[in-house]
XYZ file of C-alpha atoms in Angstrom:
785
model
C 12.482 71.833 -45.216
C 12.205 71.844 -41.494
C 9.015 69.979 -41.773
C 10.610 67.461 -44.077
C 13.592 67.143 -41.782
C 11.366 66.684 -38.760
C 9.316 64.020 -40.527
C 12.449 62.161 -41.468
C 13.607 62.317 -37.858
C 10.243 61.139 -36.604
C 10.314 58.188 -39.001
C 13.824 57.302 -37.995
C 12.886 57.831 -34.345
C 9.799 55.647 -34.695
C 11.864 52.883 -36.252
C 14.459 53.193 -33.511
C 11.782 53.263 -30.823
C 10.118 50.242 -32.415
C 13.378 48.321 -32.282
C 13.848 49.203 -28.634
C 10.212 48.337 -27.944
C 10.554 44.886 -29.487
C 13.771 44.340 -27.561
C 12.089 45.403 -24.336
C 9.066 43.178 -24.989
C 11.298 40.244 -25.793
C 13.186 40.809 -22.547
C 9.955 41.081 -20.557
C 8.492 37.975 -22.193
C 11.666 36.043 -21.526
C 11.572 37.036 -17.876
C 7.853 36.269 -17.710
C 8.485 32.905 -19.296
C 11.146 32.158 -16.719
C 8.821 33.249 -13.966
C 5.960 31.169 -15.322
C 8.056 28.033 -15.833
C 9.912 28.365 -12.549
C 8.316 25.741 -10.281
C 8.081 26.188 -6.531
C 9.257 22.656 -5.800
C 11.705 19.943 -6.717
C 9.784 16.685 -7.181
C 11.115 13.122 -7.281
C 9.378 9.741 -7.585
C 10.686 6.222 -6.968
C 9.543 2.637 -6.479
C 11.084 -0.757 -5.730
C 10.043 -4.379 -5.243
C 9.312 -5.521 -1.648
C 7.467 -8.764 -2.422
C 9.351 -10.904 0.089
C 9.264 -14.668 0.707
C 6.538 -16.354 -1.361
C 6.604 -19.572 0.673
C 6.320 -20.837 4.249
C 5.792 -17.410 5.877
C 2.551 -16.510 7.643
C 0.710 -13.544 6.156
C 0.255 -10.386 8.198
C -3.233 -9.081 8.926
C -5.745 -11.795 9.724
C -3.644 -13.457 12.449
C -4.615 -16.795 10.911
C -1.780 -19.194 11.648
C -2.859 -21.412 8.733
C -2.593 -18.612 6.156
C 0.872 -19.352 4.780
C 2.270 -17.739 1.633
C 2.537 -20.125 -1.312
C 2.919 -18.025 -4.432
C 2.344 -14.597 -5.936
C -0.825 -12.949 -7.210
C 1.183 -9.842 -8.124
C 4.263 -8.226 -6.639
C 4.424 -5.706 -3.812
C 6.118 -2.308 -4.115
C 7.498 0.506 -2.029
C 6.551 3.800 -3.685
C 8.022 7.123 -2.601
C 7.763 10.790 -3.407
C 10.091 13.573 -2.324
C 9.112 17.222 -2.467
C 11.749 19.854 -1.760
C 11.960 23.602 -1.753
C 14.964 24.786 -3.772
C 17.605 25.351 -1.093
C 14.954 24.732 1.549
C 13.107 22.015 3.437
C 12.099 18.647 1.987
C 9.707 15.840 2.887
C 9.564 12.156 2.007
C 6.387 10.073 1.936
C 6.616 6.316 1.341
C 3.637 4.084 0.611
C 4.162 0.359 1.177
C 2.262 -2.550 -0.326
C 2.383 -4.017 3.162
C -0.081 -4.488 5.983
C 1.335 -1.591 7.969
C 4.478 0.289 8.796
C 6.809 -1.132 11.434
C 8.756 0.734 14.106
C 11.895 -1.350 13.668
C 11.695 -0.982 9.879
C 11.391 2.789 10.259
C 14.345 2.909 12.667
C 16.621 0.972 10.328
C 15.559 2.891 7.216
C 16.359 6.163 8.968
C 19.760 4.808 9.983
C 20.524 3.958 6.348
C 19.347 7.361 5.131
C 21.549 9.086 7.683
C 24.560 7.062 6.567
C 23.827 7.981 2.946
C 22.583 11.586 3.166
C 23.551 12.860 6.607
C 20.747 14.804 8.290
C 18.847 15.537 5.070
C 16.221 12.849 5.707
C 15.289 12.045 9.285
C 12.431 11.055 11.589
C 10.930 14.541 11.323
C 10.459 14.697 7.545
C 10.184 11.014 6.529
C 6.840 9.189 6.738
C 6.408 5.482 5.923
C 2.814 4.260 5.515
C 1.224 0.877 4.751
C -1.782 0.191 2.495
C -3.056 -2.517 4.883
C -3.095 -5.476 2.531
C -3.710 -8.672 4.471
C -1.897 -10.717 1.820
C 1.749 -9.862 2.417
C 4.424 -11.801 4.347
C 4.545 -11.091 8.080
C 7.265 -11.242 10.683
C 8.742 -7.762 10.112
C 7.370 -5.985 13.203
C 9.298 -5.993 16.465
C 6.577 -6.486 19.094
C 5.616 -10.011 20.119
C 1.852 -9.808 19.623
C 2.275 -8.964 15.908
C 4.640 -11.821 15.099
C 3.223 -14.729 17.089
C 1.480 -16.311 14.108
C 4.587 -15.941 11.916
C 6.598 -17.976 14.454
C 8.471 -14.860 15.490
C 10.640 -12.481 13.529
C 11.278 -13.294 9.865
C 14.549 -11.684 8.846
C 13.881 -12.179 5.133
C 10.566 -10.281 5.329
C 12.233 -7.497 7.288
C 15.279 -7.151 5.026
C 13.379 -6.938 1.743
C 11.118 -4.181 3.096
C 13.997 -2.127 4.520
C 15.991 -2.554 1.305
C 12.998 -1.682 -0.878
C 12.121 1.463 1.073
C 15.701 2.672 0.906
C 15.944 1.950 -2.824
C 12.656 3.735 -3.580
C 13.784 6.823 -1.624
C 17.180 6.811 -3.339
C 15.477 6.631 -6.721
C 13.149 9.482 -5.808
C 16.120 11.532 -4.588
C 18.034 10.916 -7.801
C 14.962 11.933 -9.818
C 14.475 15.302 -8.107
C 13.634 17.843 -10.794
C 11.649 21.099 -10.971
C 7.956 20.408 -11.000
C 4.483 21.368 -9.893
C 1.932 19.624 -7.703
C -1.831 19.746 -8.100
C -4.472 18.647 -5.615
C -8.005 17.436 -6.163
C -10.695 15.539 -4.283
C -14.002 13.849 -4.981
C -16.378 11.179 -3.690
C -16.091 7.477 -4.484
C -19.359 5.930 -3.368
C -19.066 2.183 -3.957
C -15.725 1.033 -2.532
C -16.381 0.836 1.201
C -19.083 0.146 3.802
C -19.070 0.329 7.590
C -18.437 -3.101 9.073
C -19.300 -1.976 12.642
C -22.425 0.137 12.070
C -23.808 -0.458 15.561
C -20.715 1.170 17.076
C -20.900 4.098 14.667
C -24.526 4.695 15.709
C -23.372 5.247 19.286
C -21.725 8.514 18.232
C -23.864 11.591 19.014
C -26.801 12.016 16.621
C -25.961 15.694 16.166
C -22.453 14.783 15.033
C -23.658 12.033 12.715
C -26.152 14.408 11.122
C -23.273 16.456 9.721
C -22.307 13.605 7.416
C -24.218 11.890 4.636
C -22.490 8.514 5.044
C -21.233 6.380 7.913
C -17.861 6.003 6.157
C -15.703 8.615 4.440
C -16.302 8.531 0.686
C -13.820 11.247 -0.251
C -10.626 10.502 -2.162
C -7.869 13.135 -2.095
C -5.184 13.038 -4.778
C -1.986 14.903 -5.525
C -0.647 14.974 -9.074
C 3.051 15.463 -9.752
C 4.033 17.206 -12.992
C 7.669 17.473 -14.059
C 8.434 20.756 -15.867
C 9.910 18.884 -18.827
C 8.526 15.345 -18.661
C 4.942 16.163 -17.779
C 2.999 13.930 -15.335
C 5.313 11.636 -13.384
C 3.066 10.285 -10.676
C 0.216 10.589 -8.212
C -0.543 9.665 -4.607
C -4.058 9.481 -3.217
C -5.684 8.780 0.132
C -8.942 6.873 0.482
C -10.333 4.775 3.329
C -11.117 1.118 2.686
C -9.632 -2.019 4.184
C -7.199 -4.270 2.319
C -9.411 -7.291 2.878
C -10.886 -8.061 -0.518
C -8.595 -11.099 -0.440
C -9.815 -13.504 2.244
C -8.138 -15.039 5.285
C -7.692 -18.299 3.350
C -5.827 -16.754 0.406
C -2.190 -17.859 0.164
C -0.940 -15.766 -2.772
C 1.024 -12.593 -2.055
C -1.088 -9.672 -3.190
C -1.408 -5.922 -2.783
C -5.170 -6.465 -2.517
C -7.448 -3.739 -3.878
C -5.093 -0.789 -3.338
C -2.112 -2.597 -4.804
C -4.288 -3.571 -7.771
C -5.408 0.034 -8.245
C -1.785 1.169 -8.283
C -0.947 -1.451 -10.920
C -3.890 -0.376 -13.068
C -2.984 3.300 -12.904
C 0.688 2.730 -13.693
C -0.355 0.566 -16.656
C -2.716 3.314 -17.803
C 0.028 5.927 -17.502
C 2.414 3.777 -19.549
C -0.191 3.288 -22.278
C -0.726 7.063 -22.336
C 3.017 7.638 -22.685
C 3.636 9.173 -19.258
C 6.035 10.668 -18.385
C 5.953 12.872 -21.485
C 5.909 16.527 -22.522
C 2.305 17.058 -21.536
C 0.392 17.899 -18.408
C -2.936 16.547 -19.656
C -3.868 12.888 -19.477
C -5.966 11.130 -22.049
C -8.439 8.601 -20.707
C -9.971 7.590 -24.034
C -8.758 4.036 -23.641
C -10.064 3.489 -20.112
C -12.940 1.369 -21.318
C -10.775 -0.973 -23.320
C -8.182 -1.275 -20.574
C -10.545 -2.041 -17.747
C -13.756 -3.370 -19.144
C -15.305 -6.076 -17.045
C -13.635 -8.915 -18.911
C -10.369 -7.072 -19.546
C -7.211 -7.701 -17.576
C -4.344 -5.200 -17.808
C -0.840 -6.279 -18.726
C 2.447 -5.069 -17.400
C 5.657 -6.220 -19.000
C 5.800 -5.418 -22.681
C 3.873 -3.421 -25.242
C 6.242 -4.021 -28.137
C 4.503 -7.106 -29.544
C 2.572 -6.324 -32.758
C -0.853 -7.824 -33.390
C -0.402 -10.618 -35.947
C -2.932 -11.954 -38.389
C -5.635 -14.433 -37.478
C -4.505 -17.806 -36.207
C -3.926 -20.203 -39.100
C -3.268 -23.909 -39.272
C 0.353 -23.082 -40.088
C 0.664 -21.106 -36.871
C -0.829 -23.939 -34.844
C 1.645 -26.286 -36.483
C 4.435 -23.852 -35.629
C 3.346 -23.858 -31.987
C 3.314 -27.650 -31.898
C 6.949 -27.727 -33.024
C 8.085 -26.118 -29.740
C 8.086 -28.752 -27.023
C 8.883 -28.146 -23.362
C 12.535 -27.210 -23.026
C 13.337 -29.221 -19.936
C 15.050 -27.740 -16.920
C 18.470 -26.152 -17.248
C 20.903 -24.452 -14.947
C 21.490 -20.702 -15.083
C 24.701 -18.937 -14.232
C 22.791 -16.702 -11.814
C 19.578 -14.820 -11.276
C 20.609 -11.841 -13.400
C 18.627 -13.123 -16.380
C 15.367 -12.791 -14.429
C 16.266 -9.239 -13.525
C 17.079 -8.294 -17.118
C 13.583 -9.301 -18.158
C 12.088 -6.563 -16.006
C 14.797 -3.962 -16.571
C 14.315 -3.448 -20.295
C 12.580 -0.117 -19.691
C 14.380 1.035 -16.550
C 16.523 3.582 -18.387
C 13.528 5.838 -18.921
C 11.582 7.641 -16.167
C 8.590 5.749 -14.833
C 5.219 6.850 -13.589
C 4.687 6.099 -9.881
C 1.158 5.872 -8.522
C 0.301 5.055 -4.913
C -3.099 4.367 -3.374
C -2.576 5.203 0.269
C -4.630 4.272 3.302
C -6.624 6.681 5.459
C -9.082 6.248 8.365
C -10.110 2.742 7.354
C -10.623 1.282 10.834
C -14.294 0.389 10.388
C -14.423 0.426 6.575
C -14.739 -2.810 4.593
C -14.411 -3.309 0.818
C -16.933 -6.135 1.055
C -19.719 -3.850 -0.060
C -22.526 -6.380 -0.653
C -23.078 -6.771 3.095
C -22.566 -9.493 5.695
C -24.203 -12.891 5.433
C -24.246 -16.189 7.300
C -22.472 -18.854 5.296
C -24.887 -21.540 6.478
C -28.216 -19.806 5.864
C -27.143 -16.992 3.505
C -29.247 -14.621 5.590
C -27.881 -11.292 6.911
C -25.797 -11.504 10.088
C -26.930 -10.150 13.436
C -26.623 -6.342 13.326
C -25.207 -5.687 16.796
C -22.708 -8.510 17.092
C -22.127 -9.785 13.524
C -22.950 -13.331 14.510
C -25.007 -16.163 13.023
C -27.019 -18.014 15.653
C -24.522 -16.656 18.179
C -21.424 -17.756 16.248
C -19.021 -15.197 14.799
C -17.241 -17.796 12.644
C -20.198 -18.010 10.252
C -20.554 -14.296 9.477
C -18.649 -13.017 6.439
C -18.753 -9.869 4.350
C -19.212 -10.287 0.597
C -17.234 -8.392 -1.977
C -18.711 -7.238 -5.297
C -17.245 -10.248 -7.104
C -18.596 -12.792 -4.607
C -17.776 -15.642 -4.427
C -14.568 -14.885 -6.392
C -12.198 -12.941 -4.117
C -9.838 -12.156 -7.016
C -12.723 -10.562 -8.892
C -13.738 -8.598 -5.784
C -10.172 -7.353 -5.496
C -10.159 -6.316 -9.133
C -13.484 -4.520 -8.922
C -12.692 -2.521 -5.761
C -9.221 -1.747 -7.114
C -10.693 -0.723 -10.449
C -13.205 1.593 -8.804
C -10.431 3.378 -6.933
C -8.340 3.520 -10.105
C -11.106 5.017 -12.218
C -11.841 7.672 -9.601
C -8.145 8.479 -9.289
C -7.839 8.950 -13.058
C -10.874 11.217 -13.072
C -9.399 13.360 -10.282
C -5.960 13.243 -11.897
C -7.274 14.510 -15.226
C -9.346 17.296 -13.686
C -6.804 18.438 -11.066
C -6.314 22.181 -11.541
C -5.647 23.566 -8.066
C -1.897 24.048 -7.783
C -0.249 23.464 -4.439
C 1.688 26.528 -3.356
C 3.376 27.475 -0.131
C 6.152 26.353 2.078
C 7.159 22.886 3.176
C 7.114 22.177 6.883
C 6.790 19.299 9.328
C 6.530 18.457 13.005
C 7.137 15.119 14.711
C 7.325 13.853 18.245
C 7.288 10.631 20.271
C 4.757 10.112 23.055
C 4.304 7.536 25.791
C 0.734 6.437 25.198
C 0.770 4.120 28.206
C 0.474 7.040 30.647
C -0.434 10.180 28.749
C -2.396 12.838 30.626
C -5.351 14.107 28.646
C -7.763 16.938 29.325
C -11.338 16.055 28.360
C -14.655 17.813 28.704
C -17.240 16.545 31.160
C -20.996 16.419 30.644
C -21.255 19.492 32.892
C -19.060 21.487 30.539
C -15.979 21.576 32.742
C -12.667 19.843 32.103
C -11.011 16.967 33.881
C -7.655 15.286 33.489
C -7.638 11.591 32.633
C -4.906 9.222 31.495
C -4.382 6.672 28.797
C -3.568 3.118 29.846
C -0.849 0.554 29.195
C -1.871 -1.410 26.122
C -4.462 -4.173 26.399
C -6.766 -6.014 24.007
C -10.371 -6.907 24.759
C -12.296 -10.124 24.325
C -13.964 -8.872 21.148
C -10.533 -8.622 19.537
C -10.478 -12.425 19.316
C -13.863 -12.391 17.584
C -12.292 -10.779 14.524
C -14.435 -8.932 12.003
C -16.788 -9.746 9.148
C -13.747 -9.454 6.857
C -12.061 -12.265 8.797
C -13.943 -13.811 11.726
C -12.120 -15.286 14.696
C -12.705 -18.662 16.289
C -14.162 -20.288 19.407
C -16.958 -18.525 21.311
C -15.743 -14.931 21.162
C -18.092 -12.291 19.784
C -18.036 -8.611 18.997
C -19.723 -6.350 21.527
C -18.615 -8.401 24.539
C -18.250 -6.097 27.572
C -18.097 -8.859 30.193
C -15.633 -11.500 29.067
C -15.711 -15.259 29.464
C -14.649 -16.993 32.719
C -12.861 -19.814 30.892
C -10.828 -17.484 28.686
C -10.018 -15.325 31.692
C -8.405 -18.388 33.277
C -6.423 -18.966 30.094
C -5.451 -15.270 30.036
C -4.216 -15.395 33.613
C -1.634 -17.997 32.670
C 0.058 -15.275 30.617
C -0.696 -12.173 32.705
C -3.452 -11.215 35.102
C -4.315 -7.546 34.745
C -4.340 -5.560 37.968
C -7.287 -3.606 39.331
C -5.976 -0.257 38.091
C -5.497 -1.636 34.577
C -8.979 -3.161 34.543
C -10.562 0.102 35.683
C -8.535 2.143 33.227
C -9.757 0.089 30.243
C -13.393 -0.264 31.330
C -15.788 -1.200 29.843
C -13.303 -3.297 27.872
C -12.838 -6.747 29.464
C -9.125 -7.458 29.072
C -8.166 -10.593 27.178
C -4.461 -9.836 26.717
C -2.681 -7.341 28.956
C -0.053 -6.767 26.267
C 1.245 -3.454 27.607
C 2.406 -5.147 30.805
C 3.860 -8.222 29.133
C 7.577 -8.041 28.317
C 8.844 -11.616 28.089
C 10.902 -12.440 26.084
C 10.554 -8.770 25.066
C 7.776 -6.188 24.723
C 4.464 -7.515 23.456
C 3.055 -4.123 22.434
C 4.358 -0.602 21.811
C 4.137 2.199 24.357
C 6.194 4.924 22.635
C 4.448 6.101 19.472
C 5.279 8.732 16.843
C 2.859 11.370 15.610
C 3.732 13.598 12.666
C 2.399 16.416 10.514
C 3.742 17.009 7.017
C 2.862 20.190 5.180
C 3.270 20.830 1.449
C 1.683 24.194 0.778
C -2.045 23.921 1.476
C -1.830 20.122 1.787
C -1.458 18.813 5.347
C -0.847 15.107 5.995
C -1.563 13.747 9.476
C 0.594 10.656 9.951
C -0.915 8.308 12.532
C 0.465 4.961 13.762
C -2.779 3.027 13.652
C -6.226 2.494 12.187
C -8.627 5.347 12.944
C -12.308 4.636 12.524
C -14.384 6.893 10.286
C -15.615 9.276 13.011
C -12.306 9.221 14.871
C -10.538 10.343 11.709
C -13.104 13.075 11.097
C -12.638 14.459 14.603
C -8.865 14.499 14.300
C -8.880 16.186 10.887
C -11.371 18.824 12.029
C -9.428 19.556 15.219
C -6.176 20.110 13.338
C -7.859 22.114 10.602
C -9.413 24.423 13.213
C -6.015 25.091 14.752
C -4.329 25.750 11.416
C -7.023 28.113 10.134
C -7.666 30.059 13.337
C -6.423 33.580 14.073
C -3.870 35.111 11.727
C -2.706 31.785 10.330
C -1.295 31.689 6.793
C -3.723 28.842 6.076
C -7.195 29.585 4.756
C -10.358 27.611 4.173
C -8.761 26.067 1.100
C -6.595 23.833 3.282
C -6.603 20.102 2.451
C -6.131 17.872 5.503
C -5.674 14.152 4.862
C -5.053 11.366 7.321
C -2.386 8.794 6.483
C -3.061 5.668 8.503
C -0.706 2.895 9.601
C 2.310 5.217 9.393
C 5.798 4.853 10.907
C 4.733 2.169 13.381
C 1.604 0.193 14.301
C -0.600 0.323 17.381
C -3.867 -1.194 16.161
C -7.126 0.786 16.322
C -8.389 4.175 17.471
C -12.136 4.593 17.998
C -14.170 7.439 19.412
C -15.020 7.339 23.124
C -18.616 6.452 22.225
C -17.643 3.633 19.852
C -15.309 2.262 22.500
C -18.272 1.714 24.843
C -19.830 -0.751 22.370
C -16.673 -2.909 22.242
C -16.908 -4.102 18.685
C -13.650 -5.440 17.267
C -12.248 -1.931 16.731
C -13.023 -0.810 20.272
C -11.537 -3.982 21.759
C -8.407 -3.320 19.664
C -8.042 0.293 20.839
C -4.970 -0.386 22.917
C -4.670 2.548 25.291
C -8.157 2.805 26.682
C -11.271 4.908 26.099
C -9.414 8.231 25.893
C -6.995 7.196 23.151
C -8.571 9.422 20.506
C -8.694 12.406 22.866
C -4.964 11.937 23.442
C -4.257 11.972 19.711
C -6.385 15.089 19.177
C -4.712 16.912 22.048
C -1.185 16.100 20.904
C -1.835 16.786 17.218
C -3.265 20.163 18.192
C 0.036 20.879 19.938
C 1.957 19.941 16.777
C -0.288 22.144 14.649
C 0.073 25.064 17.076
C 3.847 24.708 16.989
C 3.800 24.632 13.202
C 1.904 27.893 12.779
C 4.004 29.510 15.527
C 7.182 28.273 13.848
C 8.301 26.577 17.052
C 10.044 23.265 17.501
C 8.459 20.373 19.383
C 10.724 18.702 21.939
C 10.448 14.994 22.595
C 11.467 13.178 25.750
C 11.060 9.670 24.414
C 12.566 7.325 21.867
C 11.057 3.997 20.776
C 13.065 0.894 21.627
C 15.236 -0.853 19.058
C 14.500 -4.524 19.701
C 16.180 -5.968 16.625
C 18.902 -7.758 18.589
C 16.289 -9.359 20.846
C 14.154 -10.810 18.069
C 13.450 -14.534 18.090
C 12.580 -16.336 14.871
C 11.368 -19.926 14.988
C 10.634 -20.383 11.297
C 13.115 -23.030 10.087
C 15.226 -22.283 7.045
C 15.234 -24.294 3.844
C 17.214 -27.501 4.432
C 17.529 -28.630 0.819
C 15.502 -29.119 -2.370
C 15.251 -32.263 -4.444
C 13.570 -33.795 -7.493
C 12.716 -37.408 -8.351
C 15.511 -39.484 -9.916
C 16.103 -38.513 -13.529
C 14.222 -35.202 -13.184
C 15.850 -31.760 -13.277
C 14.683 -28.565 -11.634
C 12.629 -26.744 -14.253
C 11.339 -29.890 -15.937
C 7.619 -29.921 -16.647
C 5.477 -32.051 -14.380
C 2.177 -31.246 -16.062
C 2.396 -29.561 -19.445
C 0.081 -27.559 -21.629
C -1.879 -30.000 -23.857
C -0.231 -30.648 -27.212
C -1.542 -28.963 -30.368
C -3.682 -26.721 -28.186
C -5.332 -23.431 -29.036
C -6.790 -21.100 -26.404
C -9.262 -18.278 -26.708
C -8.847 -14.972 -24.913
C -10.375 -15.129 -21.475
C -9.473 -18.808 -20.999
C -6.776 -20.080 -18.629
C -3.544 -21.930 -19.446
C -1.638 -23.968 -16.834
C 1.707 -25.689 -16.603
C 3.380 -27.201 -13.554
C 7.154 -27.481 -13.096
C 9.429 -29.337 -10.713
C 10.656 -26.495 -8.564
C 12.377 -25.430 -5.359
C 11.549 -23.210 -2.399
C 11.121 -19.524 -3.373
C 12.877 -18.519 -0.161
C 16.203 -19.575 -1.686
C 16.154 -16.384 -3.773
C 13.295 -13.871 -3.619
C 14.119 -12.773 -7.186
C 13.542 -9.181 -6.104
C 12.870 -7.036 -9.177
C 12.796 -10.342 -11.055
C 10.144 -12.979 -11.680
C 9.305 -16.611 -10.940
C 6.862 -16.784 -13.841
C 6.879 -15.551 -17.392
C 4.704 -15.699 -20.479
C 6.754 -15.511 -23.686
C 5.526 -14.845 -27.212
C 7.121 -15.923 -30.472
C 7.864 -12.878 -32.622
C 8.230 -12.652 -36.404
C 11.936 -13.532 -36.144
C 11.239 -16.722 -34.178
C 12.547 -15.149 -30.968
C 10.788 -15.624 -27.646
C 9.918 -12.235 -26.172
C 8.639 -11.721 -22.587
C 5.142 -10.238 -22.390
C 3.729 -11.047 -18.930
C 5.395 -11.864 -15.604
C 4.428 -12.471 -11.969
C 3.848 -8.751 -11.406
C 1.043 -8.922 -13.948
C -2.588 -9.239 -12.927
C -3.238 -12.038 -15.411
C -0.388 -14.390 -14.420
C -0.320 -16.223 -11.092
C 2.609 -18.125 -9.625
C 1.506 -20.933 -7.290
C 3.978 -22.962 -5.259
C 3.282 -26.184 -3.372
C 4.822 -29.216 -1.675
C 3.406 -32.753 -1.894
C 3.844 -32.978 1.877
C 4.586 -30.422 4.587
C 8.218 -31.346 5.207
C 8.966 -32.662 1.744
C 12.098 -31.331 0.006
C 10.236 -31.641 -3.297
C 8.027 -28.866 -4.580
C 6.095 -27.701 -7.617
C 5.474 -24.374 -9.312
C 2.251 -23.905 -11.239
C 1.981 -21.012 -13.678
C -1.613 -20.024 -14.320
C -2.246 -17.498 -17.079
C -5.688 -16.073 -17.736
C -5.334 -14.759 -21.266
C -6.256 -11.034 -21.327
C -8.810 -9.796 -23.832
C -6.186 -7.417 -25.237
C -3.530 -10.108 -25.668
C -2.148 -10.333 -29.188
C -3.016 -13.496 -31.085
C -0.024 -15.730 -31.720
C 2.214 -18.458 -30.292
C 3.050 -18.433 -26.564
C 4.711 -20.531 -23.917
C 5.125 -20.429 -20.117
C 8.557 -20.129 -18.478
C 9.458 -20.725 -14.828
C 12.498 -19.393 -12.975
C 13.686 -20.575 -9.588
C 16.608 -21.309 -7.310
C 17.365 -24.604 -5.589
C 19.365 -25.356 -2.487
C 21.449 -28.551 -2.515
C 22.343 -30.451 0.625
C 25.869 -29.104 0.251
C 27.038 -26.134 -1.785
C 25.540 -22.872 -2.915
C 22.173 -21.855 -4.370
C 21.679 -22.847 -8.018
C 19.344 -21.007 -10.381
C 17.334 -22.798 -13.026
C 14.649 -22.298 -15.656
C 12.305 -24.357 -17.807
C 9.526 -23.813 -20.323
C 6.245 -25.430 -21.246
C 5.393 -26.534 -24.782
C 4.085 -23.787 -27.019
C 0.422 -23.115 -27.673
C -1.626 -20.810 -29.893
C -3.845 -17.971 -28.704
C -6.687 -16.775 -30.931
């Protein structure tokens, strides 16, 4: 009885205990689930169009006054990420499809952010970096030497960049959601070579022996994963110049890094990112980027129809060119590209690093007259620098070279993205200060092992600067490696400014061609006050530098900062990832090592503040890093000048546009041949009577469109001027003519659906009197097999 009673109690007790056990386990699992899903950061991504004026404006980078924009290869973007601690600090990093950041752009963006968000985003935690494409509109920097070839300041270039940066940051802010960040790195071997190898060889042999290559081959990537949406973006840093497109190209282009970003965003869209998954699928990489394949951007809703039939060809022939017609406004061009803007988008940026001496023209340098290799020490051909050019992997096709180098970066980024498993963890922090690099005291070691104090110099450029590089040679009788100068050009220089004895001695062995730091008419020719900045996201540390570090200069800076951060009782360990973000916040040309400076190749001649410039950067970045680990603030006694009100722009505006009598804007001048059928891989052209693209930049819109006839006889947009395969080319019959033409050139991608297509042009004309008028027109239809 007692036993029976006890057993009954035990059974009841077991059942009761089991219930409580399951309840307890459920509670624990719920809490564990919350803990596991709780992300350490809020992550937001954003992007916006910054293409700018596609006509009349000189391109920034090569300083070639004849390189004037006249169309679009593909559009330029501002891409931003924001990472924030919940109720803590936040950082913003912006990557521009532009040659470099600009001090006046940074100043005005920060003013807008302050007006919108108060002190949330400021000079300390916002970094704006350029990819260094040499195929974007110039005129948006505030110092004279950088806007001479663009005939001064170009307000349109400046405004579209400031607007685009702000819009991309606002979008990233509005998209802030819980998420995780992963970091990865790996070598990319075939996307860059050293274009100044003789200068690199002047670095100590012991130092060079630590590295396998004379350029940095490592790509570092961060992968952003939304807790609910899965992968939402990636940013990577890799060093190679944006000079796959040559100094004679006139189409706006993001060059190889802009192309890589396009390819990766296309790939993400085809894989359905963002989505509820943290694992990418690269099965379709081969089909998307095979040698003959060209990715598409606008629409993936067009089904693959049956084989082309005679009936379909007849259907195509029934659609003649529409003729030009007026539009009520430009909103129709914006709607074309906004069909998918209601859903989150994947943002991928290919950022620049220490690219100072790194060229994407990986086949080597050759003389264009003899096709033999150029002189090793001076990059000349029979003493002439103008004949020595680097060759890209698609030589002689610069578009193909751009695609190949972009594709190589893209494929490596996808590989690192897919295999990224190291999660970034730790606090967010940042340090920023302004320095006067024209007179900065620097402590350097002597050959005897002691220390001495030296100073940087007011900015100046050497004779070898005018020689250019193998990516874009200069003119006249300048050459790289010149440590003496030319008497004739010294006389010419003296008309502008004769450098004093102290300045000459400070910059030695650089012979001064332009004493820009001491030239201030009509306003400053070169910067003196420069920002330096460190951004920390967990174990990732970004060194934001306002110039182009050479390979060894970047290595020295990264190592110096890493040593500070990992020394003593620092919270950092050997797992720290230090990346260098070049061309950030402002621009001050090149930074070489002391030893490279002695050789006076192009990079040394363009190191503005003298032979101790790199030592100054290392010293001051070490101070920032020390303050960061000590949790101390860094005071600044300087502020860069705001020269916006002093800017002079000599580029004339559009007076008016016109067409021949009886012709409307948008009418076809040269149409697609009638009853024509094109195979994939071939090119289709149509030319329209047009107007100057400066009348309306059609930001977030398009000047060019490929439309496809669907099963309901509706024309559906499938490619636009942000697509790799469609080029918009603009021209005038004469330099000052009010008449102009727009040529749409479509290279039919291998993955294009067979069917009936036509080309459509959008534009805006300016009459002699009255307001801007928008127009459109289409070509006749044609069949694609």
